[in-house]
Coordinates of C-alpha atoms and ligand atoms in Angstrom, one line a residue:
X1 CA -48.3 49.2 75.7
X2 CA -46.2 50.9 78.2
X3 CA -44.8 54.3 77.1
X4 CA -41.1 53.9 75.3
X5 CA -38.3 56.2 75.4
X6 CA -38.1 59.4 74.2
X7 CA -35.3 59.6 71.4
X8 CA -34.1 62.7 69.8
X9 CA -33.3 63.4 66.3
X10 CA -31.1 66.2 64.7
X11 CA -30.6 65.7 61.2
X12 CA -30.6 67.7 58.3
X13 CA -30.5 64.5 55.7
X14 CA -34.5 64.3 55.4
X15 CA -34.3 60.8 53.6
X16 CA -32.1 59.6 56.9
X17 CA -34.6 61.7 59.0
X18 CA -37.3 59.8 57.5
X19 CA -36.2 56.2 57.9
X20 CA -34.6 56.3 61.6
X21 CA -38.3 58.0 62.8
X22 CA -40.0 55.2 60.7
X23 CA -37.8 52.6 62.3
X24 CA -38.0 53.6 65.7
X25 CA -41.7 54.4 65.7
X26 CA -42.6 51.0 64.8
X27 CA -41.2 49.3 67.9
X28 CA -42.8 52.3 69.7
X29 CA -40.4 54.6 70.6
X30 CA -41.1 58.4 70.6
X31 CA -39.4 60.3 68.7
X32 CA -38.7 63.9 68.5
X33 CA -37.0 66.5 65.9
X34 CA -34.7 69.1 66.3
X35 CA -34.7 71.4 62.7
X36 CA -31.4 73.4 63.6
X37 CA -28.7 73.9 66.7
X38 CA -30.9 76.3 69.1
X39 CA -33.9 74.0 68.7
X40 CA -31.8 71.1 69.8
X41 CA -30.2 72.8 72.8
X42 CA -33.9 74.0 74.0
X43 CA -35.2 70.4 73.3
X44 CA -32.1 68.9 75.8
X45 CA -32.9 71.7 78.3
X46 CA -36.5 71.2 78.2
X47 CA -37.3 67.5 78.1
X48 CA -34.0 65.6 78.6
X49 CA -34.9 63.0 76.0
X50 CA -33.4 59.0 76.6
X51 CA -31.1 59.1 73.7
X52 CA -29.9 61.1 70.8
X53 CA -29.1 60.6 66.8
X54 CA -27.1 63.8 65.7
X55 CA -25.5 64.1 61.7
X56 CA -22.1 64.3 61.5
X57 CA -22.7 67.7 60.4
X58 CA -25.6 69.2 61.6
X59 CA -26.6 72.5 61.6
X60 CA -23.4 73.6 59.7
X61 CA -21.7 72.3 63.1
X62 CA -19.7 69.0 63.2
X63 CA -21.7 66.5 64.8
X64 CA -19.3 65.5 67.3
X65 CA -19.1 69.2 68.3
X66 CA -22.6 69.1 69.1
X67 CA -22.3 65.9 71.1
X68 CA -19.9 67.0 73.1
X69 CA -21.8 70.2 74.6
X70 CA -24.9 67.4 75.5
X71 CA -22.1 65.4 77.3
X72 CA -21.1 67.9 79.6
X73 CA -24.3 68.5 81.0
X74 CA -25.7 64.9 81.0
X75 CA -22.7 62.4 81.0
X76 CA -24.3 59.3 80.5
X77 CA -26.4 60.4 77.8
X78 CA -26.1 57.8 75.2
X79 CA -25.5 59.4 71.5
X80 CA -25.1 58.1 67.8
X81 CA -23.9 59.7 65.1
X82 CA -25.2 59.6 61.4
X83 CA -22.9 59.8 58.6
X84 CA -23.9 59.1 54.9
X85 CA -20.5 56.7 54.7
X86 CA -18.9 54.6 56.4
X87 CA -15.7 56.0 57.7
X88 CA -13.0 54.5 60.3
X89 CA -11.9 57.9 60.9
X90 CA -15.3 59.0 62.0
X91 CA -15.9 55.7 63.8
X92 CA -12.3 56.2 65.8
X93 CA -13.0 60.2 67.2
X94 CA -16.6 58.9 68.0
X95 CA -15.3 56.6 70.8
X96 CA -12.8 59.1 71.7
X97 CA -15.5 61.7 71.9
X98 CA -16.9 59.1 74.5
X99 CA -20.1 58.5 72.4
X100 CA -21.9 55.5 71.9
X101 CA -21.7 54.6 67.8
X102 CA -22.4 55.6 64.5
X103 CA -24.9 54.8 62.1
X104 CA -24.6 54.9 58.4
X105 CA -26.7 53.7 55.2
X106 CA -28.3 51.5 54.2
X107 CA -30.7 52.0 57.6
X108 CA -32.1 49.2 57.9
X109 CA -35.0 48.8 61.0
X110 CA -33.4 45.9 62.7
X111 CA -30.0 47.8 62.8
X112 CA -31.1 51.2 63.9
X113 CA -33.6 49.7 66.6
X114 CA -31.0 47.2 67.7
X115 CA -28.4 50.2 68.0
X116 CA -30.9 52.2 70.1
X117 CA -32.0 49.2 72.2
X118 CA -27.5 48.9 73.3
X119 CA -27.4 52.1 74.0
X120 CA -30.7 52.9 75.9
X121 CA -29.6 49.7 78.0
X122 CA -25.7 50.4 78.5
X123 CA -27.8 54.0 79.9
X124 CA -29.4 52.1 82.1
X125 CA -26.8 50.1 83.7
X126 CA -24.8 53.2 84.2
X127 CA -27.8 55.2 85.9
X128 CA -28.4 52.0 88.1
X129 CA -25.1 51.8 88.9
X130 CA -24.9 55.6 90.0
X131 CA -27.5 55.8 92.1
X132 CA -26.2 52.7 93.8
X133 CA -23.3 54.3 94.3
X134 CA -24.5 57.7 95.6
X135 CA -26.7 55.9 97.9
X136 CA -23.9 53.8 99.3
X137 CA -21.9 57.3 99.6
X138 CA -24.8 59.0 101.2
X139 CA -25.2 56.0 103.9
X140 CA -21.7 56.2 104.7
X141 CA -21.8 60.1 105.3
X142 CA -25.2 59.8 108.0
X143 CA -23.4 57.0 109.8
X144 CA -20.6 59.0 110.2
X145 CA -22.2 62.3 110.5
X146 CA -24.3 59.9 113.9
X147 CA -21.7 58.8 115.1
X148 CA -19.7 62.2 115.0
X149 CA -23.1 63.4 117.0
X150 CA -22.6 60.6 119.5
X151 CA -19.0 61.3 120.4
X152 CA -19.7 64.8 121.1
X153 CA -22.4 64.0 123.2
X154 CA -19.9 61.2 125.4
X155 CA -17.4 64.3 125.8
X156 CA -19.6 66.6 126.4
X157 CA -20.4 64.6 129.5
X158 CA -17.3 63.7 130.5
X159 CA -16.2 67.2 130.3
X160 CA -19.4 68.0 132.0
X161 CA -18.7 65.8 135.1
X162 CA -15.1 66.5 135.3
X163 CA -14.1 67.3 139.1
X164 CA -12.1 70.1 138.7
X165 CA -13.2 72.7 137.3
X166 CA -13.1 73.9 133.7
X167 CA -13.8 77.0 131.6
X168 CA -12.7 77.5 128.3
X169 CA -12.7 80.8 126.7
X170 CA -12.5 82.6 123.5
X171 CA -10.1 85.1 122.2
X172 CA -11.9 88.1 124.0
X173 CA -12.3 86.1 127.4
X174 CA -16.1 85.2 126.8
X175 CA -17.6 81.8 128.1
X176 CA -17.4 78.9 125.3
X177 CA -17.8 75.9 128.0
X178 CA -18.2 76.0 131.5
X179 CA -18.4 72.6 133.6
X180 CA -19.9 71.9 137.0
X181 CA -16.5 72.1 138.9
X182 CA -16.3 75.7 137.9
X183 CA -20.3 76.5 138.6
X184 CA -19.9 74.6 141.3
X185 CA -16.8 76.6 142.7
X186 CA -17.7 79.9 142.2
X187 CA -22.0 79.0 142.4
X188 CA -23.0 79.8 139.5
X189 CA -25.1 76.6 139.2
X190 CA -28.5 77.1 136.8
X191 CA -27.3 80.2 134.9
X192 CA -26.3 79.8 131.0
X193 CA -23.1 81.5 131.0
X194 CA -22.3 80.2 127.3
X195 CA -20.9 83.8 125.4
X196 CA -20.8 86.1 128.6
X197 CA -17.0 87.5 129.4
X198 CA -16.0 86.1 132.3
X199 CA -14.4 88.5 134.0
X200 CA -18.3 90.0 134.5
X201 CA -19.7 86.9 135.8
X202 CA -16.6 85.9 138.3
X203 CA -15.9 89.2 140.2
X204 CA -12.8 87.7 142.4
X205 CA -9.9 89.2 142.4
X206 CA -7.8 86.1 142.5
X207 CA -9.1 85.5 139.0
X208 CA -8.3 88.6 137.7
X209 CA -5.1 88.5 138.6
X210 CA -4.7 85.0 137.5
X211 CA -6.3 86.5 133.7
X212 CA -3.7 89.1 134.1
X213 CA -0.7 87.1 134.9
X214 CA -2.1 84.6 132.2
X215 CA -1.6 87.3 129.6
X216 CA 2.3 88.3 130.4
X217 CA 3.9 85.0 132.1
X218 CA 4.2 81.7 130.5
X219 CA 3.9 79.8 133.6
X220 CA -0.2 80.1 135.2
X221 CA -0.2 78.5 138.7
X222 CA -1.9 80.3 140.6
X223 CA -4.3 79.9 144.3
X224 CA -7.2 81.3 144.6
X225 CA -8.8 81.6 147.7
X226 CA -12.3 82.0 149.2
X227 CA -13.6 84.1 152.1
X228 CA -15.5 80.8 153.4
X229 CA -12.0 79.0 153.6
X230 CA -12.0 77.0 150.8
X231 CA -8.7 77.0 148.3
X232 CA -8.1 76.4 144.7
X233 CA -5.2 75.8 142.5
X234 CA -5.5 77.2 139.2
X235 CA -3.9 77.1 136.0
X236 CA -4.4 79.3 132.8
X237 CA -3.6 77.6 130.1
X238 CA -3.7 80.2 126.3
X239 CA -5.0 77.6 122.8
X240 CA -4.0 79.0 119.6
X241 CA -6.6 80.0 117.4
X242 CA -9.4 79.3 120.4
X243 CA -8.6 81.5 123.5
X244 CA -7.4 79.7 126.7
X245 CA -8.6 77.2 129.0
X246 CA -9.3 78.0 132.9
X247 CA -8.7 74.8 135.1
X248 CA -8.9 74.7 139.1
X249 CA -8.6 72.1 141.5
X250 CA -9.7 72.0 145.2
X251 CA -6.5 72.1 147.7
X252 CA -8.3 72.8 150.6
X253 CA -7.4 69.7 152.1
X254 CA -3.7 70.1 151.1
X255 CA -3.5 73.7 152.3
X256 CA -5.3 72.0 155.6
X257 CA -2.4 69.2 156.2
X258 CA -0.1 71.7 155.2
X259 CA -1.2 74.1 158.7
X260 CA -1.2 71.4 160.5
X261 CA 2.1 70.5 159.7
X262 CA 3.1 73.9 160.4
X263 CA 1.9 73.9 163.6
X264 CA 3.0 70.2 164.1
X265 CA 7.2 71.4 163.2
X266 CA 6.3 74.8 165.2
X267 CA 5.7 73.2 168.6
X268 CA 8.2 70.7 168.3
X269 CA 10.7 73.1 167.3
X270 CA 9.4 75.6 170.6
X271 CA 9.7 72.2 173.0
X272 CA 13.9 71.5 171.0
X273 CA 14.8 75.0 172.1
X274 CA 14.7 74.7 175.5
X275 CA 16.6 71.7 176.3
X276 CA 19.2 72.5 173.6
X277 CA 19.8 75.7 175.3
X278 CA 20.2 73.7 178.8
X279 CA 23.0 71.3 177.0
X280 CA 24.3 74.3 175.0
X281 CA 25.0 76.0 178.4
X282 CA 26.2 72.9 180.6
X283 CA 28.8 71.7 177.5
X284 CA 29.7 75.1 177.9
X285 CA 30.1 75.4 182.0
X286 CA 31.5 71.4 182.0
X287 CA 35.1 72.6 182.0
X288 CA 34.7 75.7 184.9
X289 CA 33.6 72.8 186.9
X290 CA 36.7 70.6 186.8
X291 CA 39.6 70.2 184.5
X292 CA 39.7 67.8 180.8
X293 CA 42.2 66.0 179.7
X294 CA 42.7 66.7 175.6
X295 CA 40.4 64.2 174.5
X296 CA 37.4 65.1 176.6
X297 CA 37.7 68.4 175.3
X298 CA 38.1 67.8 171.6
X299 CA 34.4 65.5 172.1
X300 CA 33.4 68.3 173.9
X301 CA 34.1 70.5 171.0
X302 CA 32.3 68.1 168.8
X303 CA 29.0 68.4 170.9
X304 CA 29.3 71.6 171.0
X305 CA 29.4 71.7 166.6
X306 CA 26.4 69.4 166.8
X307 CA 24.7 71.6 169.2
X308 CA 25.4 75.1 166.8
X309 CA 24.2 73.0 163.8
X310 CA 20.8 71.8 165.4
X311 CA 20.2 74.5 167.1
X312 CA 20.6 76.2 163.1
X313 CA 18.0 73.6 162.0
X314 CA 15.7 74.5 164.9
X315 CA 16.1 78.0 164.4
X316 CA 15.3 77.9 160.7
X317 CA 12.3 75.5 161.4
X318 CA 11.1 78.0 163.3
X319 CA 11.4 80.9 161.4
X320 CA 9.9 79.2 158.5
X321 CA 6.8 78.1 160.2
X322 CA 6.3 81.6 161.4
X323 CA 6.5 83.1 157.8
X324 CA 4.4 80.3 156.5
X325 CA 1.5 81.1 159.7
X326 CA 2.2 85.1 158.6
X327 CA 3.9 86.6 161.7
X328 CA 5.9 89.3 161.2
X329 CA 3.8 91.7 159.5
X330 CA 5.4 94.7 161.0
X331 CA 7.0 97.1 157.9
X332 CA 9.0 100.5 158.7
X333 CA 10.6 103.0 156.2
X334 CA 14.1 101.0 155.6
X335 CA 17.6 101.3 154.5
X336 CA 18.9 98.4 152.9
X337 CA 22.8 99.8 152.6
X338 CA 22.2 100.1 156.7
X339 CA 21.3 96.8 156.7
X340 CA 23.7 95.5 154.9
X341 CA 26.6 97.0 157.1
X342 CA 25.3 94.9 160.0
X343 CA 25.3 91.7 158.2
X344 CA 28.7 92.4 156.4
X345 CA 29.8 92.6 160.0
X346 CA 28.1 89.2 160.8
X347 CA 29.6 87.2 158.1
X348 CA 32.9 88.8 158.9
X349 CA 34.5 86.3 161.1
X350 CA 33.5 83.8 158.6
X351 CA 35.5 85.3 155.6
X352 CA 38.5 85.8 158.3
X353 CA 38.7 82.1 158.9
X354 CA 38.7 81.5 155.0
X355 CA 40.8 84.3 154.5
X356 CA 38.3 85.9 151.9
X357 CA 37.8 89.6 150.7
X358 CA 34.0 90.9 150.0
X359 CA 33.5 93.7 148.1
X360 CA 31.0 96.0 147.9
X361 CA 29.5 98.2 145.2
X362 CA 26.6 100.4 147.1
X363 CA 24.6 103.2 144.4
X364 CA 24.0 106.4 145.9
X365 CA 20.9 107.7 147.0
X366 CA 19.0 104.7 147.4
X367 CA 15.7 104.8 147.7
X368 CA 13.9 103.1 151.0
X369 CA 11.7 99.9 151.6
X370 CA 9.1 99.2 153.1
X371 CA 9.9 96.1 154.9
X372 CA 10.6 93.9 158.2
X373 CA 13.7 94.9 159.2
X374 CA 14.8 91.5 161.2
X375 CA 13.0 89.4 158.1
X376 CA 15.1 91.7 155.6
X377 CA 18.2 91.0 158.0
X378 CA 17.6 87.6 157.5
X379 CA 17.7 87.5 153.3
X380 CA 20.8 89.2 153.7
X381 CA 22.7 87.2 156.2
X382 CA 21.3 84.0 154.5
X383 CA 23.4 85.0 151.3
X384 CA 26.1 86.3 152.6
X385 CA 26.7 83.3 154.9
X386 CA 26.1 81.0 151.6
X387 CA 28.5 82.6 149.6
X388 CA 31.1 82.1 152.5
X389 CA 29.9 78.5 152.9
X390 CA 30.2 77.4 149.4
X391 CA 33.1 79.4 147.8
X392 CA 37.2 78.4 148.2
X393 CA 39.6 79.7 151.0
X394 CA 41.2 82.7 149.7
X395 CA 38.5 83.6 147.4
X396 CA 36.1 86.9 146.4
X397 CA 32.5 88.1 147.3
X398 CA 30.9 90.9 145.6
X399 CA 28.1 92.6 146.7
X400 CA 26.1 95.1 144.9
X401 CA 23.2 97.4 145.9
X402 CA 21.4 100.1 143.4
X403 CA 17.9 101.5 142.7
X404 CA 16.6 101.0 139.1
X405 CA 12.9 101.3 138.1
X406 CA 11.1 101.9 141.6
X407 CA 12.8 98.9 142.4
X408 CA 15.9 97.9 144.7
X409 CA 18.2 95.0 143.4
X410 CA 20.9 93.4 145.4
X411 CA 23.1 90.8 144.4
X412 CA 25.5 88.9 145.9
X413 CA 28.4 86.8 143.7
X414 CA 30.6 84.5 144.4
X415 CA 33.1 82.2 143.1
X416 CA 31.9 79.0 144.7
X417 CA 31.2 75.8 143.9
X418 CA 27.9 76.8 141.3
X419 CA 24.9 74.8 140.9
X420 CA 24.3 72.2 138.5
X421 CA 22.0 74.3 135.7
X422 CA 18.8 71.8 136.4
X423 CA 18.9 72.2 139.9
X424 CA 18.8 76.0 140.2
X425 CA 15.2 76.4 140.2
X426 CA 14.8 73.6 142.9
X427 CA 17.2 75.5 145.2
X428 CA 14.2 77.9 146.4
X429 CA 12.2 74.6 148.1
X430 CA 12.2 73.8 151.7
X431 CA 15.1 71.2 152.5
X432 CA 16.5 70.9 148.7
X433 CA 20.0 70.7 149.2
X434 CA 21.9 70.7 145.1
X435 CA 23.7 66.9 144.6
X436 CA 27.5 69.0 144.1
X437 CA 27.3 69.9 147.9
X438 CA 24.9 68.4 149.8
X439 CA 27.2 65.8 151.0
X440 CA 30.1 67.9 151.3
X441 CA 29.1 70.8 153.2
X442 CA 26.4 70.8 156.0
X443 CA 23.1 72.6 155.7
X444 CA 19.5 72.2 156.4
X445 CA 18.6 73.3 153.1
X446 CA 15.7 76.1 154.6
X447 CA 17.9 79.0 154.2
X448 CA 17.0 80.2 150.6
X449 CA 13.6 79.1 151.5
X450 CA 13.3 81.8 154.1
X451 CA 15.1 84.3 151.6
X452 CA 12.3 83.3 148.9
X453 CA 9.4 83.7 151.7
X454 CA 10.5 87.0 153.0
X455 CA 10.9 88.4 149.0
X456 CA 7.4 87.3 148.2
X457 CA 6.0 88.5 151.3
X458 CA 7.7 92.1 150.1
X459 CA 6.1 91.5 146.7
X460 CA 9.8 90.8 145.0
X461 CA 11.3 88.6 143.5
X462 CA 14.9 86.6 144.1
X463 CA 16.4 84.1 141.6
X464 CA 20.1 82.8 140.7
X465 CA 22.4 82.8 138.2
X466 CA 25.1 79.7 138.3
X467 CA 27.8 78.1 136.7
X468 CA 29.4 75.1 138.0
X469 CA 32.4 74.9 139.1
X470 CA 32.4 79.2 138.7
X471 CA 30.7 80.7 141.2
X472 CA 26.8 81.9 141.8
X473 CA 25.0 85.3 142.0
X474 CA 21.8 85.9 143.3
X475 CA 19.8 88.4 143.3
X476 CA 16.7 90.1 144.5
X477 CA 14.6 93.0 143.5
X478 CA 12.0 94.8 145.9
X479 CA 10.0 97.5 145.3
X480 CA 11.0 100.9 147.0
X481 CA 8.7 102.2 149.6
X482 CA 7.0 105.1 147.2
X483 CA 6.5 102.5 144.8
X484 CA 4.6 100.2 147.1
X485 CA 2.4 102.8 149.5
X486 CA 1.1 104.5 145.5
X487 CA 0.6 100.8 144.8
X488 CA -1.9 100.7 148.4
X489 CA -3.4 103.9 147.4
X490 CA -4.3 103.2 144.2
X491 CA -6.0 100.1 146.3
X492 CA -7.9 101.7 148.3
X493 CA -8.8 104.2 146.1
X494 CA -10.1 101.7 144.1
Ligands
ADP501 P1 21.8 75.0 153.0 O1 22.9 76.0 152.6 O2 21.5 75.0 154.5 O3 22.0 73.7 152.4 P2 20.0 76.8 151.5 O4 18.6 76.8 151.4 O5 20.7 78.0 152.0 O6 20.4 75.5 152.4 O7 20.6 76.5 150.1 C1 20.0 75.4 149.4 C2 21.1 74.8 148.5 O8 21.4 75.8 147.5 C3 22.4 74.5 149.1 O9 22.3 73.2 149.7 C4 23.3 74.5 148.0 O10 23.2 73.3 147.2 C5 22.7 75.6 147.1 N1 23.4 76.9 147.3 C6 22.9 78.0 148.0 N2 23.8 79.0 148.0 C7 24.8 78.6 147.2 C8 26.0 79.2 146.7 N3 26.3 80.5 147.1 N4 26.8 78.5 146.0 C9 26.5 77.3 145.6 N5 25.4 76.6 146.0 C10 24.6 77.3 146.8

């Protein structure tokens, strides 16, 4: 006969004791005793018996008491109580103690086995049902746990075989992922960079001043070029609570059109020049040769506006491709205030004819630059003639010019026409022209263009500040000439 359960008794009633071993030892259950509290806790601990009989005091402890403390460590332990009379009360905090019955005299067999039997099997169904369960559970958790494994492996090949290329990094700038684009790019192929700082392992100084800029400015676009020709676009992106994410795209082909293009508007603005300066100068000598009545000479007039404003166009064209292609590198000590006097004088019968006033506002001592004179010319006689173009007959320009900072800042105000507030940024690009003017005043649209070209090239900056309808200042800082030559030593001390 197969061995039965173990069952564990803790009464102090002997007679009781007596006839519930008896019982339960004649259908061939084991039994086992425990004389007082500490014997029944090292029994639980030792041999974790099937079931349990307790007295409803045992030990000097209520029963229930007892029962309880085996509960907490094995839940599903199925326990009786004895009680030497029948009582409801008892029978009520039994179930509410979450035990499984009681017992009481007169014990006969049939009742105590058949008590032990409901229990042991209730046990069972419970056990059975809780290592289903934990099963089921523990299935669930691997699939997921695969397929959790599986996804990271898909985007850690898609991030792998991404074109571009991509490095993201942790708080301190070291090397948490690195993808082909980026080996590729900077050839670095074969080598684990995973946890190196990455300012160590790409030595460009593009990319160190793209790491630096990415610290202080919110917006990270950035080019960095290579001596063999190639260029990249970059963009420095910071992740809270990761570090940031390097991400740089080939425009080698763009910057390639982009020459060529340059070169294309270049010659064709060259091959304009020459004829427009041959009508320019017949319009002009048409009247010494013979006399016009009124109406020849108001077209002629007209020609001769259309001929300024092309030869404007041309003129700008030209200039721009020959910033762009990086002529004009000549720099000398200057004066800006000088500077400004010659293209006050310029704009001058321009503010005559719309009977406006400009005012200036000049610091004293200013430092010098170190600029292009004619290019610096340019920035100022670019405002100046905007301000005129786009303010009211009768109106007021005010210039300002003072040193703050190693730096220069001029600004020019004026109480135009404004820009609408989205547009301002746009009013930098080549050939954007804002939708409040564009059709009522003529313009190529390349002047600020020029004026942001030549303030980069000085390492300075030039940005507006516009109200509709109010009027616009601009202004532009560049660094003094001390400022930039300690700028080139450190450099080359470097
Ligand atoms: P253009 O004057 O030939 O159109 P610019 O490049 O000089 O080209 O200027 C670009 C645009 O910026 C202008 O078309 C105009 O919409 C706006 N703009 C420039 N200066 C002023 C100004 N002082 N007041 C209002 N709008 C201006």
């Amino acid at each position: 006969m197969a061995k039965r359960d173990l069952i564990l008794l803790a009464l102090d009633d002997e007679r009781a004791l007596k006839s519930i071993q008896d019982a339960l030892q004649t259908v061939s259950y084991e039994t086992t005793n425990a004389s007082d509290r500490t014997i029944l806790k090292k029994i639980i601990k030792e041999t974790i018996p099937a079931l349990v009989i307790i007295e409803e005091q045992f030990d000097g402890i209520p029963g229930i008491k007892s029962a309880g403390e085996i509960l907490e460590r094995f839940p599903a332990m199925p326990i009786f109580i004895y009680s030497e009379q029948e009582s409801f009360v008892l029978y009520k905090d039994v179930i509410q103690a979450g035990l499984s019955g009681c017992l009481y005299p007169p014990l006969r067999n049939e009742d105590i086995t058949s008590a032990v039997e409901r229990g042991l099997n209730r046990a069972r169904l419970l056990g059975d049902w809780l290592r289903r369960e934990v099963k089921r559970t523990t299935a669930s958790l691997k699939r997921r746990a695969k397929l959790t494994k599986s996804e990271l492996n898909r985007y850690q090949i898609i991030f792998a075989n991404i074109q571009d290329g991509v490095v993201i990094l942790d708080e301190e700038e070291r090397i948490l992922l690195i993808n082909k684009g980026m080996e590729v790019a900077f050839e670095l192929s074969g080598k684990d960079l995973r946890g190196k700082l990455f300012s160590t392992v790409i030595d460009h100084p593009d990319v160190s001043s793209l790491l630096n800029r990415g610290q202080s400015l919110p917006l990270k676009y950035h080019t960095i070029n290579f001596d063999d020709g190639r260029t990249y676009n970059a963009q420095y992106t910071p992740i809270g609570g990761i570090g940031s994410v390097i991400t740089m795209q080939e425009i080698s082909n763009l910057k390639q059109l982009d020459r060529l293009k340059n070169e294309f508007v270049n010659t064709i603005s060259h091959d304009l020049r020459s004829p427009l300066t041959a009508v320019l100068g017949y319009t002009d000598l048409l009247n010494r040769v013979g006399s016009l009545n009124e109406q020849q000479l108001e077209f002629l007039n007209k020609i001769r506006l259309s001929m300024d404003s092309i030869t404007a166009l041309v003129n700008d064209l030209l200039d721009m491709s020959r910033l762009e292609a990086g002529f004009d590198t000549r720099r000398e000590h200057l004066k800006l205030e000088n500077i400004l006097k010659i293209a006050q004088a310029t704009v001058e019968p321009q503010l005559k004819l719309k009977d406006m006033e400009l005012h200036t506002s000049i610091g004293k001592k200013l430092p010098e630059l170190n600029g292009n004179p004619i290019r610096i010319r340019q920035v100022l006689d670019n405002l100046l003639a905007n301000a005129v173009k786009y303010s009211p007959e009768g109106s007021t320009i005010r210039v300002s010019l003072k040193s703050e900072d190693n730096q220069i800042i001029f600004s020019v105000s004026d109480e135009g026409a404004g820009i609408p507030l989205s547009e301002q940024p746009r009013v930098f690009e080549k050939f954007y022209r804002a939708s409040n003017v564009s059709k009522k005043v003529g313009g190529s649209g390349l002047g600020l263009a020029i004026v942001k070209s030549v303030v980069d090239w000085h390492q300075g900056r030039v940005w507006v500040e516009s109200k509709l309808g109010e009027g616009s200042t601009f202004f532009v800082v560049l660094p003094t000439y001390n400022s930039t030559r300690n700028k080139t030593l450190n450099k080359l001390k470097k």
